[in-house]
Amino acid sequence: MSLPSKVKLVDVGPRDGLQNEKQMVPAAVKIELVQRLQDAGLKEIEVTSFVSPKWVPQMADASEVMHGIRRQSGVRYSVLTPNMKGFEAAIAAPRAEWPDEIVVFGAASEAFSQRNINCSIAESIERFRPVVEAARAHGIYVRGAMSCTVGCPYEGEIAPERVGMLAGLMKGIGVQHIGVADTIGVGTPRKVRRAMEATLTHYDINDVSGHFHDTYGQALANTLASLEMGVWQFDTSVAGLGGCPYAKGATGNVASEDVVYLLDGMGIATGIDLDKLIDAGKFISDHLQRKPNSRAATAILAKRAG
C-alpha cells in the first residue's frame, strides 16, 4: 500500500459550513475566520457563495466578504456560483477581488437534484455549461462537486454507474477538478471506493478529491480508504461546521482538525499548524455559542485547560 506523501485540504467551513446556520454570522466574523485559516497554513479556502439571498440568506454578504479578506500569496480562494447570475456577481468587483476558483455542483441522484436545485441532472449540466465556459475564459479555475455519490435521502443507495455518468458530464462541459461527496454521510469505505473508481474513469487521480460528512462516524475511515487509492485532496470543515438541510440528522463535513490529526499521525504532510487550526475552530464555535464538533479539538482544548 502506497500512501500519498502530502495532502491538500480545502477548508469549506466559511461557505459550506456556515451556509445552513440559522443565526446570521456577520461578515467581519467570516472574514476573520478566513484570516485564521490561512494563518494556520490552509492554501485552499472556500470563502462564500454567490446565490440568491432569498434561498441562502447567510450568504447575502458574499461581495462584502470577498472585498474584506486579506489575501495571501499562494492561497486559492474559491466561491460557489451555481448559475450565470452568480458568476456575474462574483466578477462584478475589481479584478483583485475575483475568486481564483469557482465551484459548480450537481447530484448523482435525480431526486436530490430536483429537491436541491429544482431541475434534473441533465438540466443542471446545461445550466453549468455557460458558467464553466465564462469562468475559464476569464482565467478562473473550475471545480465541480458531485453530491450524493454513495447515498441519497430520497433514493437510498446510489449506483457507481450514476457517479460515473455525472463525472463524464462534468468533464464534458470543461470542469477541471471533481469532488466526490458523501453528502449525507452514509458511506462506508467499500462504497466510497466504488464511487471513486467510477470517477477515475473520467478524471486523473490528481484532479479528484473526497468530501465526506460524518453522520455515521465514517468520514475518517472513508478518508483513509481514499488515501489508499492515491487520492490526496480532500474537503474538510473547520470545527466540523455544516450539515445538509435536505437530510435529517446529517452532520457537518468531517472536521479539518480531525483529518489533520490523522494525517500528522501518519507522517503525511499538510503544511497546516494543528494548534492554530484548533484556535480558528474555537473562534467560530465561540461565536456560534457551541463547542467545536471535532474530537481532536475537544481533546486538545481539554488538555490545554489542564
PDB file of C-alpha atoms in Angstrom:
ATOM      1  CA  MET A   1       0.000   0.000   0.000  1.00  0.00           C
ATOM      2  CA  SER A   2       1.489   3.322  -1.100  1.00  0.00           C
ATOM      3  CA  LEU A   3       0.047   6.393   0.587  1.00  0.00           C
ATOM      4  CA  PRO A   4       0.470   9.987  -0.647  1.00  0.00           C
ATOM      5  CA  SER A   5       3.404  11.810   0.950  1.00  0.00           C
ATOM      6  CA  LYS A   6       1.396  15.027   1.107  1.00  0.00           C
ATOM      7  CA  VAL A   7      -2.270  16.001   1.205  1.00  0.00           C
ATOM      8  CA  LYS A   8      -4.043  19.218   0.250  1.00  0.00           C
ATOM      9  CA  LEU A   9      -7.091  20.207   2.255  1.00  0.00           C
ATOM     10  CA  VAL A  10      -9.753  22.641   1.067  1.00  0.00           C
ATOM     11  CA  ASP A  11     -11.450  24.140   4.110  1.00  0.00           C
ATOM     12  CA  VAL A  12     -15.091  24.631   3.197  1.00  0.00           C
ATOM     13  CA  GLY A  13     -16.149  25.881   6.632  1.00  0.00           C
ATOM     14  CA  PRO A  14     -16.689  29.550   5.703  1.00  0.00           C
ATOM     15  CA  ARG A  15     -19.075  28.569   2.892  1.00  0.00           C
ATOM     16  CA  ASP A  16     -20.438  25.027   3.161  1.00  0.00           C
ATOM     17  CA  GLY A  17     -20.072  25.071   6.924  1.00  0.00           C
ATOM     18  CA  LEU A  18     -21.828  28.338   7.669  1.00  0.00           C
ATOM     19  CA  GLN A  19     -24.483  28.424   4.947  1.00  0.00           C
ATOM     20  CA  ASN A  20     -27.050  26.464   6.971  1.00  0.00           C
ATOM     21  CA  GLU A  21     -26.575  28.333  10.251  1.00  0.00           C
ATOM     22  CA  LYS A  22     -29.874  29.831  11.338  1.00  0.00           C
ATOM     23  CA  GLN A  23     -28.267  32.722  13.211  1.00  0.00           C
ATOM     24  CA  MET A  24     -26.731  35.293  10.906  1.00  0.00           C
ATOM     25  CA  VAL A  25     -22.937  35.421  11.079  1.00  0.00           C
ATOM     26  CA  PRO A  26     -21.559  38.943  10.476  1.00  0.00           C
ATOM     27  CA  ALA A  27     -19.259  39.464   7.508  1.00  0.00           C
ATOM     28  CA  ALA A  28     -16.494  40.580   9.864  1.00  0.00           C
ATOM     29  CA  VAL A  29     -16.584  37.203  11.625  1.00  0.00           C
ATOM     30  CA  LYS A  30     -16.448  35.319   8.314  1.00  0.00           C
ATOM     31  CA  ILE A  31     -13.510  37.458   7.201  1.00  0.00           C
ATOM     32  CA  GLU A  32     -11.691  36.779  10.470  1.00  0.00           C
ATOM     33  CA  LEU A  33     -12.313  33.044  10.088  1.00  0.00           C
ATOM     34  CA  VAL A  34     -10.735  33.072   6.620  1.00  0.00           C
ATOM     35  CA  GLN A  35      -7.779  35.001   8.023  1.00  0.00           C
ATOM     36  CA  ARG A  36      -7.292  32.478  10.822  1.00  0.00           C
ATOM     37  CA  LEU A  37      -7.499  29.549   8.429  1.00  0.00           C
ATOM     38  CA  GLN A  38      -4.831  30.926   6.117  1.00  0.00           C
ATOM     39  CA  ASP A  39      -2.675  31.842   9.094  1.00  0.00           C
ATOM     40  CA  ALA A  40      -2.924  28.168  10.124  1.00  0.00           C
ATOM     41  CA  GLY A  41      -1.491  27.170   6.745  1.00  0.00           C
ATOM     42  CA  LEU A  42      -4.580  26.430   4.639  1.00  0.00           C
ATOM     43  CA  LYS A  43      -3.795  27.055   0.960  1.00  0.00           C
ATOM     44  CA  GLU A  44      -7.331  26.400  -0.322  1.00  0.00           C
ATOM     45  CA  ILE A  45     -10.358  28.087   1.259  1.00  0.00           C
ATOM     46  CA  GLU A  46     -13.965  28.008   0.088  1.00  0.00           C
ATOM     47  CA  VAL A  47     -14.964  31.512   1.124  1.00  0.00           C
ATOM     48  CA  THR A  48     -18.600  32.122   0.213  1.00  0.00           C
ATOM     49  CA  SER A  49     -21.412  31.516  -2.237  1.00  0.00           C
ATOM     50  CA  PHE A  50     -22.940  33.840  -4.811  1.00  0.00           C
ATOM     51  CA  VAL A  51     -26.510  32.599  -4.571  1.00  0.00           C
ATOM     52  CA  SER A  52     -29.891  34.269  -4.153  1.00  0.00           C
ATOM     53  CA  PRO A  53     -30.264  35.719  -0.629  1.00  0.00           C
ATOM     54  CA  LYS A  54     -33.865  34.520  -0.844  1.00  0.00           C
ATOM     55  CA  TRP A  55     -32.693  30.907  -0.750  1.00  0.00           C
ATOM     56  CA  VAL A  56     -29.500  31.248   1.314  1.00  0.00           C
ATOM     57  CA  PRO A  57     -29.736  34.407   3.479  1.00  0.00           C
ATOM     58  CA  GLN A  58     -26.459  33.555   5.235  1.00  0.00           C
ATOM     59  CA  MET A  59     -24.523  34.187   2.008  1.00  0.00           C
ATOM     60  CA  ALA A  60     -26.111  37.576   1.209  1.00  0.00           C
ATOM     61  CA  ASP A  61     -22.830  39.297   2.169  1.00  0.00           C
ATOM     62  CA  ALA A  62     -20.704  37.398  -0.380  1.00  0.00           C
ATOM     63  CA  SER A  63     -19.351  40.532  -2.068  1.00  0.00           C
ATOM     64  CA  GLU A  64     -18.587  42.181   1.274  1.00  0.00           C
ATOM     65  CA  VAL A  65     -16.659  39.119   2.444  1.00  0.00           C
ATOM     66  CA  MET A  66     -14.641  38.854  -0.781  1.00  0.00           C
ATOM     67  CA  HIS A  67     -13.835  42.555  -0.500  1.00  0.00           C
ATOM     68  CA  GLY A  68     -12.747  42.229   3.131  1.00  0.00           C
ATOM     69  CA  ILE A  69     -10.450  39.206   3.079  1.00  0.00           C
ATOM     70  CA  ARG A  70      -6.726  39.917   3.225  1.00  0.00           C
ATOM     71  CA  ARG A  71      -5.290  37.736   0.523  1.00  0.00           C
ATOM     72  CA  GLN A  72      -2.071  35.839   0.994  1.00  0.00           C
ATOM     73  CA  SER A  73       0.218  34.766  -1.815  1.00  0.00           C
ATOM     74  CA  GLY A  74      -0.138  31.076  -2.601  1.00  0.00           C
ATOM     75  CA  VAL A  75      -3.665  30.758  -1.240  1.00  0.00           C
ATOM     76  CA  ARG A  76      -6.526  29.908  -3.600  1.00  0.00           C
ATOM     77  CA  TYR A  77      -9.912  31.424  -2.726  1.00  0.00           C
ATOM     78  CA  SER A  78     -12.989  29.737  -4.157  1.00  0.00           C
ATOM     79  CA  VAL A  79     -16.689  30.586  -4.279  1.00  0.00           C
ATOM     80  CA  LEU A  80     -19.811  28.716  -5.273  1.00  0.00           C
ATOM     81  CA  THR A  81     -21.517  30.052  -8.423  1.00  0.00           C
ATOM     82  CA  PRO A  82     -24.451  27.795  -9.355  1.00  0.00           C
ATOM     83  CA  ASN A  83     -25.599  29.858 -12.352  1.00  0.00           C
ATOM     84  CA  MET A  84     -24.593  32.740 -14.625  1.00  0.00           C
ATOM     85  CA  LYS A  85     -26.190  35.315 -12.340  1.00  0.00           C
ATOM     86  CA  GLY A  86     -23.991  34.104  -9.512  1.00  0.00           C
ATOM     87  CA  PHE A  87     -20.879  34.077 -11.676  1.00  0.00           C
ATOM     88  CA  GLU A  88     -21.547  37.605 -12.922  1.00  0.00           C
ATOM     89  CA  ALA A  89     -21.952  38.779  -9.329  1.00  0.00           C
ATOM     90  CA  ALA A  90     -18.653  37.114  -8.402  1.00  0.00           C
ATOM     91  CA  ILE A  91     -16.737  39.061 -11.063  1.00  0.00           C
ATOM     92  CA  ALA A  92     -18.628  42.352 -10.701  1.00  0.00           C
ATOM     93  CA  ALA A  93     -15.975  43.552  -8.249  1.00  0.00           C
ATOM     94  CA  PRO A  94     -12.489  44.782  -9.246  1.00  0.00           C
ATOM     95  CA  ARG A  95     -10.210  42.030 -10.613  1.00  0.00           C
ATOM     96  CA  ALA A  96      -8.244  41.846  -7.360  1.00  0.00           C
ATOM     97  CA  GLU A  97     -11.405  40.681  -5.569  1.00  0.00           C
ATOM     98  CA  TRP A  98     -12.358  37.949  -8.035  1.00  0.00           C
ATOM     99  CA  PRO A  99     -12.265  34.350  -6.846  1.00  0.00           C
ATOM    100  CA  ASP A 100      -9.353  32.197  -8.016  1.00  0.00           C
ATOM    101  CA  GLU A 101     -11.730  29.294  -8.453  1.00  0.00           C
ATOM    102  CA  ILE A 102     -15.459  28.751  -8.821  1.00  0.00           C
ATOM    103  CA  VAL A 103     -17.437  25.691  -7.801  1.00  0.00           C
ATOM    104  CA  VAL A 104     -20.463  24.184  -9.521  1.00  0.00           C
ATOM    105  CA  PHE A 105     -22.320  21.245  -8.031  1.00  0.00           C
ATOM    106  CA  GLY A 106     -24.526  18.511  -9.394  1.00  0.00           C
ATOM    107  CA  ALA A 107     -26.096  15.427  -7.825  1.00  0.00           C
ATOM    108  CA  ALA A 108     -25.738  11.767  -8.746  1.00  0.00           C
ATOM    109  CA  SER A 109     -29.381  11.413  -7.639  1.00  0.00           C
ATOM    110  CA  GLU A 110     -32.250  12.712  -9.771  1.00  0.00           C
ATOM    111  CA  ALA A 111     -34.493  13.152  -6.739  1.00  0.00           C
ATOM    112  CA  PHE A 112     -31.851  15.116  -4.842  1.00  0.00           C
ATOM    113  CA  SER A 113     -31.197  17.320  -7.862  1.00  0.00           C
ATOM    114  CA  GLN A 114     -34.900  18.155  -8.105  1.00  0.00           C
ATOM    115  CA  ARG A 115     -35.231  18.874  -4.368  1.00  0.00           C
ATOM    116  CA  ASN A 116     -31.974  20.796  -4.070  1.00  0.00           C
ATOM    117  CA  ILE A 117     -31.791  22.891  -7.244  1.00  0.00           C
ATOM    118  CA  ASN A 118     -35.222  22.296  -8.805  1.00  0.00           C
ATOM    119  CA  CYS A 119     -34.019  20.692 -12.027  1.00  0.00           C
ATOM    120  CA  SER A 120     -32.902  17.360 -13.438  1.00  0.00           C
ATOM    121  CA  ILE A 121     -29.274  16.276 -13.602  1.00  0.00           C
ATOM    122  CA  ALA A 122     -29.220  16.920 -17.352  1.00  0.00           C
ATOM    123  CA  GLU A 123     -30.752  20.364 -16.881  1.00  0.00           C
ATOM    124  CA  SER A 124     -28.219  21.202 -14.177  1.00  0.00           C
ATOM    125  CA  ILE A 125     -25.357  20.384 -16.533  1.00  0.00           C
ATOM    126  CA  GLU A 126     -26.787  22.709 -19.180  1.00  0.00           C
ATOM    127  CA  ARG A 127     -27.134  25.403 -16.529  1.00  0.00           C
ATOM    128  CA  PHE A 128     -23.481  24.982 -15.581  1.00  0.00           C
ATOM    129  CA  ARG A 129     -22.142  24.881 -19.141  1.00  0.00           C
ATOM    130  CA  PRO A 130     -22.078  28.683 -19.748  1.00  0.00           C
ATOM    131  CA  VAL A 131     -20.771  29.266 -16.217  1.00  0.00           C
ATOM    132  CA  VAL A 132     -17.838  26.923 -16.811  1.00  0.00           C
ATOM    133  CA  GLU A 133     -17.118  28.453 -20.210  1.00  0.00           C
ATOM    134  CA  ALA A 134     -17.231  32.003 -18.834  1.00  0.00           C
ATOM    135  CA  ALA A 135     -15.002  31.165 -15.873  1.00  0.00           C
ATOM    136  CA  ARG A 136     -12.342  29.516 -17.989  1.00  0.00           C
ATOM    137  CA  ALA A 137     -12.473  32.394 -20.487  1.00  0.00           C
ATOM    138  CA  HIS A 138     -11.703  34.722 -17.560  1.00  0.00           C
ATOM    139  CA  GLY A 139      -8.820  32.563 -16.350  1.00  0.00           C
ATOM    140  CA  ILE A 140     -10.710  31.238 -13.324  1.00  0.00           C
ATOM    141  CA  TYR A 141     -10.248  27.575 -12.358  1.00  0.00           C
ATOM    142  CA  VAL A 142     -13.377  25.407 -12.259  1.00  0.00           C
ATOM    143  CA  ARG A 143     -14.041  22.783  -9.616  1.00  0.00           C
ATOM    144  CA  GLY A 144     -17.099  20.565  -9.666  1.00  0.00           C
ATOM    145  CA  ALA A 145     -18.778  18.823  -6.755  1.00  0.00           C
ATOM    146  CA  MET A 146     -20.867  15.679  -7.091  1.00  0.00           C
ATOM    147  CA  SER A 147     -23.444  15.331  -4.309  1.00  0.00           C
ATOM    148  CA  CYS A 148     -24.914  12.060  -3.031  1.00  0.00           C
ATOM    149  CA  THR A 149     -22.341   9.785  -4.656  1.00  0.00           C
ATOM    150  CA  VAL A 150     -22.998   6.861  -2.306  1.00  0.00           C
ATOM    151  CA  GLY A 151     -26.416   7.583  -0.834  1.00  0.00           C
ATOM    152  CA  CYS A 152     -29.428   9.882  -1.166  1.00  0.00           C
ATOM    153  CA  PRO A 153     -32.111  10.742   1.427  1.00  0.00           C
ATOM    154  CA  TYR A 154     -34.793  10.128  -1.221  1.00  0.00           C
ATOM    155  CA  GLU A 155     -33.421   7.352  -3.454  1.00  0.00           C
ATOM    156  CA  GLY A 156     -31.288   5.402  -0.990  1.00  0.00           C
ATOM    157  CA  GLU A 157     -28.079   3.814  -2.247  1.00  0.00           C
ATOM    158  CA  ILE A 158     -26.594   5.295  -5.427  1.00  0.00           C
ATOM    159  CA  ALA A 159     -25.050   3.003  -8.032  1.00  0.00           C
ATOM    160  CA  PRO A 160     -21.445   3.765  -9.035  1.00  0.00           C
ATOM    161  CA  GLU A 161     -22.628   3.949 -12.647  1.00  0.00           C
ATOM    162  CA  ARG A 162     -24.616   7.065 -11.755  1.00  0.00           C
ATOM    163  CA  VAL A 163     -21.486   8.638 -10.350  1.00  0.00           C
ATOM    164  CA  GLY A 164     -19.502   7.765 -13.452  1.00  0.00           C
ATOM    165  CA  MET A 165     -22.223   9.243 -15.652  1.00  0.00           C
ATOM    166  CA  LEU A 166     -22.192  12.535 -13.743  1.00  0.00           C
ATOM    167  CA  ALA A 167     -18.385  12.684 -13.727  1.00  0.00           C
ATOM    168  CA  GLY A 168     -18.430  12.214 -17.503  1.00  0.00           C
ATOM    169  CA  LEU A 169     -20.968  15.002 -17.935  1.00  0.00           C
ATOM    170  CA  MET A 170     -18.896  17.341 -15.750  1.00  0.00           C
ATOM    171  CA  LYS A 171     -15.772  16.518 -17.728  1.00  0.00           C
ATOM    172  CA  GLY A 172     -17.670  17.122 -20.942  1.00  0.00           C
ATOM    173  CA  ILE A 173     -18.512  20.743 -20.077  1.00  0.00           C
ATOM    174  CA  GLY A 174     -14.945  21.581 -19.034  1.00  0.00           C
ATOM    175  CA  VAL A 175     -14.961  21.105 -15.253  1.00  0.00           C
ATOM    176  CA  GLN A 176     -11.270  20.769 -14.345  1.00  0.00           C
ATOM    177  CA  HIS A 177     -11.424  19.118 -10.926  1.00  0.00           C
ATOM    178  CA  ILE A 178     -14.159  16.959  -9.419  1.00  0.00           C
ATOM    179  CA  GLY A 179     -15.119  16.268  -5.810  1.00  0.00           C
ATOM    180  CA  VAL A 180     -16.770  13.004  -4.766  1.00  0.00           C
ATOM    181  CA  ALA A 181     -19.157  13.921  -1.956  1.00  0.00           C
ATOM    182  CA  ASP A 182     -20.906  11.722   0.575  1.00  0.00           C
ATOM    183  CA  THR A 183     -23.401  14.493   1.271  1.00  0.00           C
ATOM    184  CA  ILE A 184     -25.433  12.725   3.955  1.00  0.00           C
ATOM    185  CA  GLY A 185     -22.594  10.745   5.492  1.00  0.00           C
ATOM    186  CA  VAL A 186     -23.930   7.241   4.846  1.00  0.00           C
ATOM    187  CA  GLY A 187     -20.854   5.994   3.001  1.00  0.00           C
ATOM    188  CA  THR A 188     -18.517   3.245   4.143  1.00  0.00           C
ATOM    189  CA  PRO A 189     -15.066   2.527   2.696  1.00  0.00           C
ATOM    190  CA  ARG A 190     -16.104  -0.057   0.099  1.00  0.00           C
ATOM    191  CA  LYS A 191     -18.929   2.139  -1.232  1.00  0.00           C
ATOM    192  CA  VAL A 192     -16.674   5.179  -1.339  1.00  0.00           C
ATOM    193  CA  ARG A 193     -14.006   3.226  -3.228  1.00  0.00           C
ATOM    194  CA  ARG A 194     -16.579   2.234  -5.847  1.00  0.00           C
ATOM    195  CA  ALA A 195     -17.681   5.857  -6.270  1.00  0.00           C
ATOM    196  CA  MET A 196     -14.044   6.932  -6.569  1.00  0.00           C
ATOM    197  CA  GLU A 197     -13.295   4.207  -9.110  1.00  0.00           C
ATOM    198  CA  ALA A 198     -16.250   5.328 -11.235  1.00  0.00           C
ATOM    199  CA  THR A 199     -14.993   8.909 -11.111  1.00  0.00           C
ATOM    200  CA  LEU A 200     -11.449   7.906 -12.008  1.00  0.00           C
ATOM    201  CA  THR A 201     -12.636   6.525 -15.337  1.00  0.00           C
ATOM    202  CA  HIS A 202     -13.101  10.174 -16.355  1.00  0.00           C
ATOM    203  CA  TYR A 203     -10.625  12.145 -14.206  1.00  0.00           C
ATOM    204  CA  ASP A 204      -6.968  11.753 -13.341  1.00  0.00           C
ATOM    205  CA  ILE A 205      -6.138  10.969  -9.707  1.00  0.00           C
ATOM    206  CA  ASN A 206      -4.648  14.470  -9.391  1.00  0.00           C
ATOM    207  CA  ASP A 207      -7.975  16.037 -10.329  1.00  0.00           C
ATOM    208  CA  VAL A 208     -10.190  14.188  -7.844  1.00  0.00           C
ATOM    209  CA  SER A 209     -10.969  14.939  -4.200  1.00  0.00           C
ATOM    210  CA  GLY A 210     -13.075  13.485  -1.399  1.00  0.00           C
ATOM    211  CA  HIS A 211     -15.795  15.322   0.521  1.00  0.00           C
ATOM    212  CA  PHE A 212     -17.099  13.262   3.432  1.00  0.00           C
ATOM    213  CA  HIS A 213     -19.729  14.020   6.043  1.00  0.00           C
ATOM    214  CA  ASP A 214     -19.552  12.289   9.397  1.00  0.00           C
ATOM    215  CA  THR A 215     -23.193  11.459  10.155  1.00  0.00           C
ATOM    216  CA  TYR A 216     -22.438   7.815  10.966  1.00  0.00           C
ATOM    217  CA  GLY A 217     -18.869   8.390  12.115  1.00  0.00           C
ATOM    218  CA  GLN A 218     -17.370   7.030   8.891  1.00  0.00           C
ATOM    219  CA  ALA A 219     -15.667  10.114   7.456  1.00  0.00           C
ATOM    220  CA  LEU A 220     -12.143   9.327   8.680  1.00  0.00           C
ATOM    221  CA  ALA A 221     -12.460   5.708   7.547  1.00  0.00           C
ATOM    222  CA  ASN A 222     -13.605   6.932   4.143  1.00  0.00           C
ATOM    223  CA  THR A 223     -10.707   9.385   4.039  1.00  0.00           C
ATOM    224  CA  LEU A 224      -8.254   6.586   4.751  1.00  0.00           C
ATOM    225  CA  ALA A 225      -9.849   4.359   2.095  1.00  0.00           C
ATOM    226  CA  SER A 226      -9.420   7.166  -0.434  1.00  0.00           C
ATOM    227  CA  LEU A 227      -5.822   7.782   0.635  1.00  0.00           C
ATOM    228  CA  GLU A 228      -5.100   4.103  -0.015  1.00  0.00           C
ATOM    229  CA  MET A 229      -6.325   4.653  -3.597  1.00  0.00           C
ATOM    230  CA  GLY A 230      -3.889   7.550  -4.020  1.00  0.00           C
ATOM    231  CA  VAL A 231      -6.404  10.368  -3.548  1.00  0.00           C
ATOM    232  CA  TRP A 232      -4.535  13.278  -1.974  1.00  0.00           C
ATOM    233  CA  GLN A 233      -7.057  16.130  -1.923  1.00  0.00           C
ATOM    234  CA  PHE A 234      -9.986  16.465   0.463  1.00  0.00           C
ATOM    235  CA  ASP A 235     -12.624  18.967   1.518  1.00  0.00           C
ATOM    236  CA  THR A 236     -12.861  19.432   5.277  1.00  0.00           C
ATOM    237  CA  SER A 237     -14.616  21.914   7.516  1.00  0.00           C
ATOM    238  CA  VAL A 238     -13.067  23.676  10.487  1.00  0.00           C
ATOM    239  CA  ALA A 239     -14.778  22.671  13.763  1.00  0.00           C
ATOM    240  CA  GLY A 240     -16.909  20.226  11.749  1.00  0.00           C
ATOM    241  CA  LEU A 241     -19.234  23.038  10.697  1.00  0.00           C
ATOM    242  CA  GLY A 242     -22.087  22.300   8.337  1.00  0.00           C
ATOM    243  CA  GLY A 243     -24.781  19.797   7.516  1.00  0.00           C
ATOM    244  CA  CYS A 244     -27.330  19.127   4.832  1.00  0.00           C
ATOM    245  CA  PRO A 245     -30.799  20.721   5.101  1.00  0.00           C
ATOM    246  CA  TYR A 246     -32.239  18.011   2.860  1.00  0.00           C
ATOM    247  CA  ALA A 247     -31.156  15.101   5.052  1.00  0.00           C
ATOM    248  CA  LYS A 248     -32.442  14.752   8.609  1.00  0.00           C
ATOM    249  CA  GLY A 249     -29.669  14.096  11.096  1.00  0.00           C
ATOM    250  CA  ALA A 250     -26.860  14.763   8.631  1.00  0.00           C
ATOM    251  CA  THR A 251     -23.934  16.295  10.461  1.00  0.00           C
ATOM    252  CA  GLY A 252     -21.269  18.575   9.096  1.00  0.00           C
ATOM    253  CA  ASN A 253     -18.301  17.783   6.944  1.00  0.00           C
ATOM    254  CA  VAL A 254     -15.516  15.899   8.606  1.00  0.00           C
ATOM    255  CA  ALA A 255     -13.678  18.310  10.905  1.00  0.00           C
ATOM    256  CA  SER A 256     -10.462  19.732   9.478  1.00  0.00           C
ATOM    257  CA  GLU A 257      -8.801  19.273  12.879  1.00  0.00           C
ATOM    258  CA  ASP A 258      -9.572  15.532  12.937  1.00  0.00           C
ATOM    259  CA  VAL A 259      -8.210  14.983   9.423  1.00  0.00           C
ATOM    260  CA  VAL A 260      -5.021  16.940  10.167  1.00  0.00           C
ATOM    261  CA  TYR A 261      -4.529  14.936  13.375  1.00  0.00           C
ATOM    262  CA  LEU A 262      -4.930  11.704  11.369  1.00  0.00           C
ATOM    263  CA  LEU A 263      -2.517  12.817   8.650  1.00  0.00           C
ATOM    264  CA  ASP A 264       0.045  14.148  11.133  1.00  0.00           C
ATOM    265  CA  GLY A 265      -0.037  10.783  12.884  1.00  0.00           C
ATOM    266  CA  MET A 266       0.582   9.005   9.591  1.00  0.00           C
ATOM    267  CA  GLY A 267       3.514  11.224   8.676  1.00  0.00           C
ATOM    268  CA  ILE A 268       1.647  12.761   5.729  1.00  0.00           C
ATOM    269  CA  ALA A 269       2.465  16.431   5.190  1.00  0.00           C
ATOM    270  CA  THR A 270      -0.316  19.042   5.060  1.00  0.00           C
ATOM    271  CA  GLY A 271       1.526  22.286   5.818  1.00  0.00           C
ATOM    272  CA  ILE A 272      -1.141  23.029   8.432  1.00  0.00           C
ATOM    273  CA  ASP A 273      -0.440  24.021  12.034  1.00  0.00           C
ATOM    274  CA  LEU A 274      -2.905  21.952  14.081  1.00  0.00           C
ATOM    275  CA  ASP A 275      -2.823  24.264  17.108  1.00  0.00           C
ATOM    276  CA  LYS A 276      -3.622  27.340  15.002  1.00  0.00           C
ATOM    277  CA  LEU A 277      -6.348  25.382  13.206  1.00  0.00           C
ATOM    278  CA  ILE A 278      -7.892  24.461  16.544  1.00  0.00           C
ATOM    279  CA  ASP A 279      -7.779  28.139  17.540  1.00  0.00           C
ATOM    280  CA  ALA A 280      -9.651  29.013  14.321  1.00  0.00           C
ATOM    281  CA  GLY A 281     -12.269  26.391  15.099  1.00  0.00           C
ATOM    282  CA  LYS A 282     -12.672  27.632  18.643  1.00  0.00           C
ATOM    283  CA  PHE A 283     -13.047  31.203  17.360  1.00  0.00           C
ATOM    284  CA  ILE A 284     -16.021  30.401  15.125  1.00  0.00           C
ATOM    285  CA  SER A 285     -17.507  27.936  17.625  1.00  0.00           C
ATOM    286  CA  ASP A 286     -17.375  30.567  20.380  1.00  0.00           C
ATOM    287  CA  HIS A 287     -19.214  32.968  18.092  1.00  0.00           C
ATOM    288  CA  LEU A 288     -21.856  30.316  17.415  1.00  0.00           C
ATOM    289  CA  GLN A 289     -22.006  29.628  21.171  1.00  0.00           C
ATOM    290  CA  ARG A 290     -21.252  25.932  20.984  1.00  0.00           C
ATOM    291  CA  LYS A 291     -18.297  23.587  21.232  1.00  0.00           C
ATOM    292  CA  PRO A 292     -16.283  22.583  18.162  1.00  0.00           C
ATOM    293  CA  ASN A 293     -17.617  19.411  16.535  1.00  0.00           C
ATOM    294  CA  SER A 294     -14.129  17.937  16.373  1.00  0.00           C
ATOM    295  CA  ARG A 295     -12.859  15.183  18.625  1.00  0.00           C
ATOM    296  CA  ALA A 296      -9.236  16.202  18.176  1.00  0.00           C
ATOM    297  CA  ALA A 297     -10.064  19.810  19.054  1.00  0.00           C
ATOM    298  CA  THR A 298     -12.107  18.740  22.079  1.00  0.00           C
ATOM    299  CA  ALA A 299      -9.261  16.583  23.386  1.00  0.00           C
ATOM    300  CA  ILE A 300      -6.531  19.142  22.786  1.00  0.00           C
ATOM    301  CA  LEU A 301      -8.562  22.052  24.214  1.00  0.00           C
ATOM    302  CA  ALA A 302      -9.212  19.969  27.337  1.00  0.00           C
ATOM    303  CA  LYS A 303      -5.508  19.164  27.607  1.00  0.00           C
ATOM    304  CA  ARG A 304      -4.665  22.865  27.284  1.00  0.00           C
ATOM    305  CA  ALA A 305      -7.101  23.690  30.070  1.00  0.00           C
ATOM    306  CA  GLY A 306      -5.326  21.222  32.317  1.00  0.00           C
TER     307      GLY A 306
END
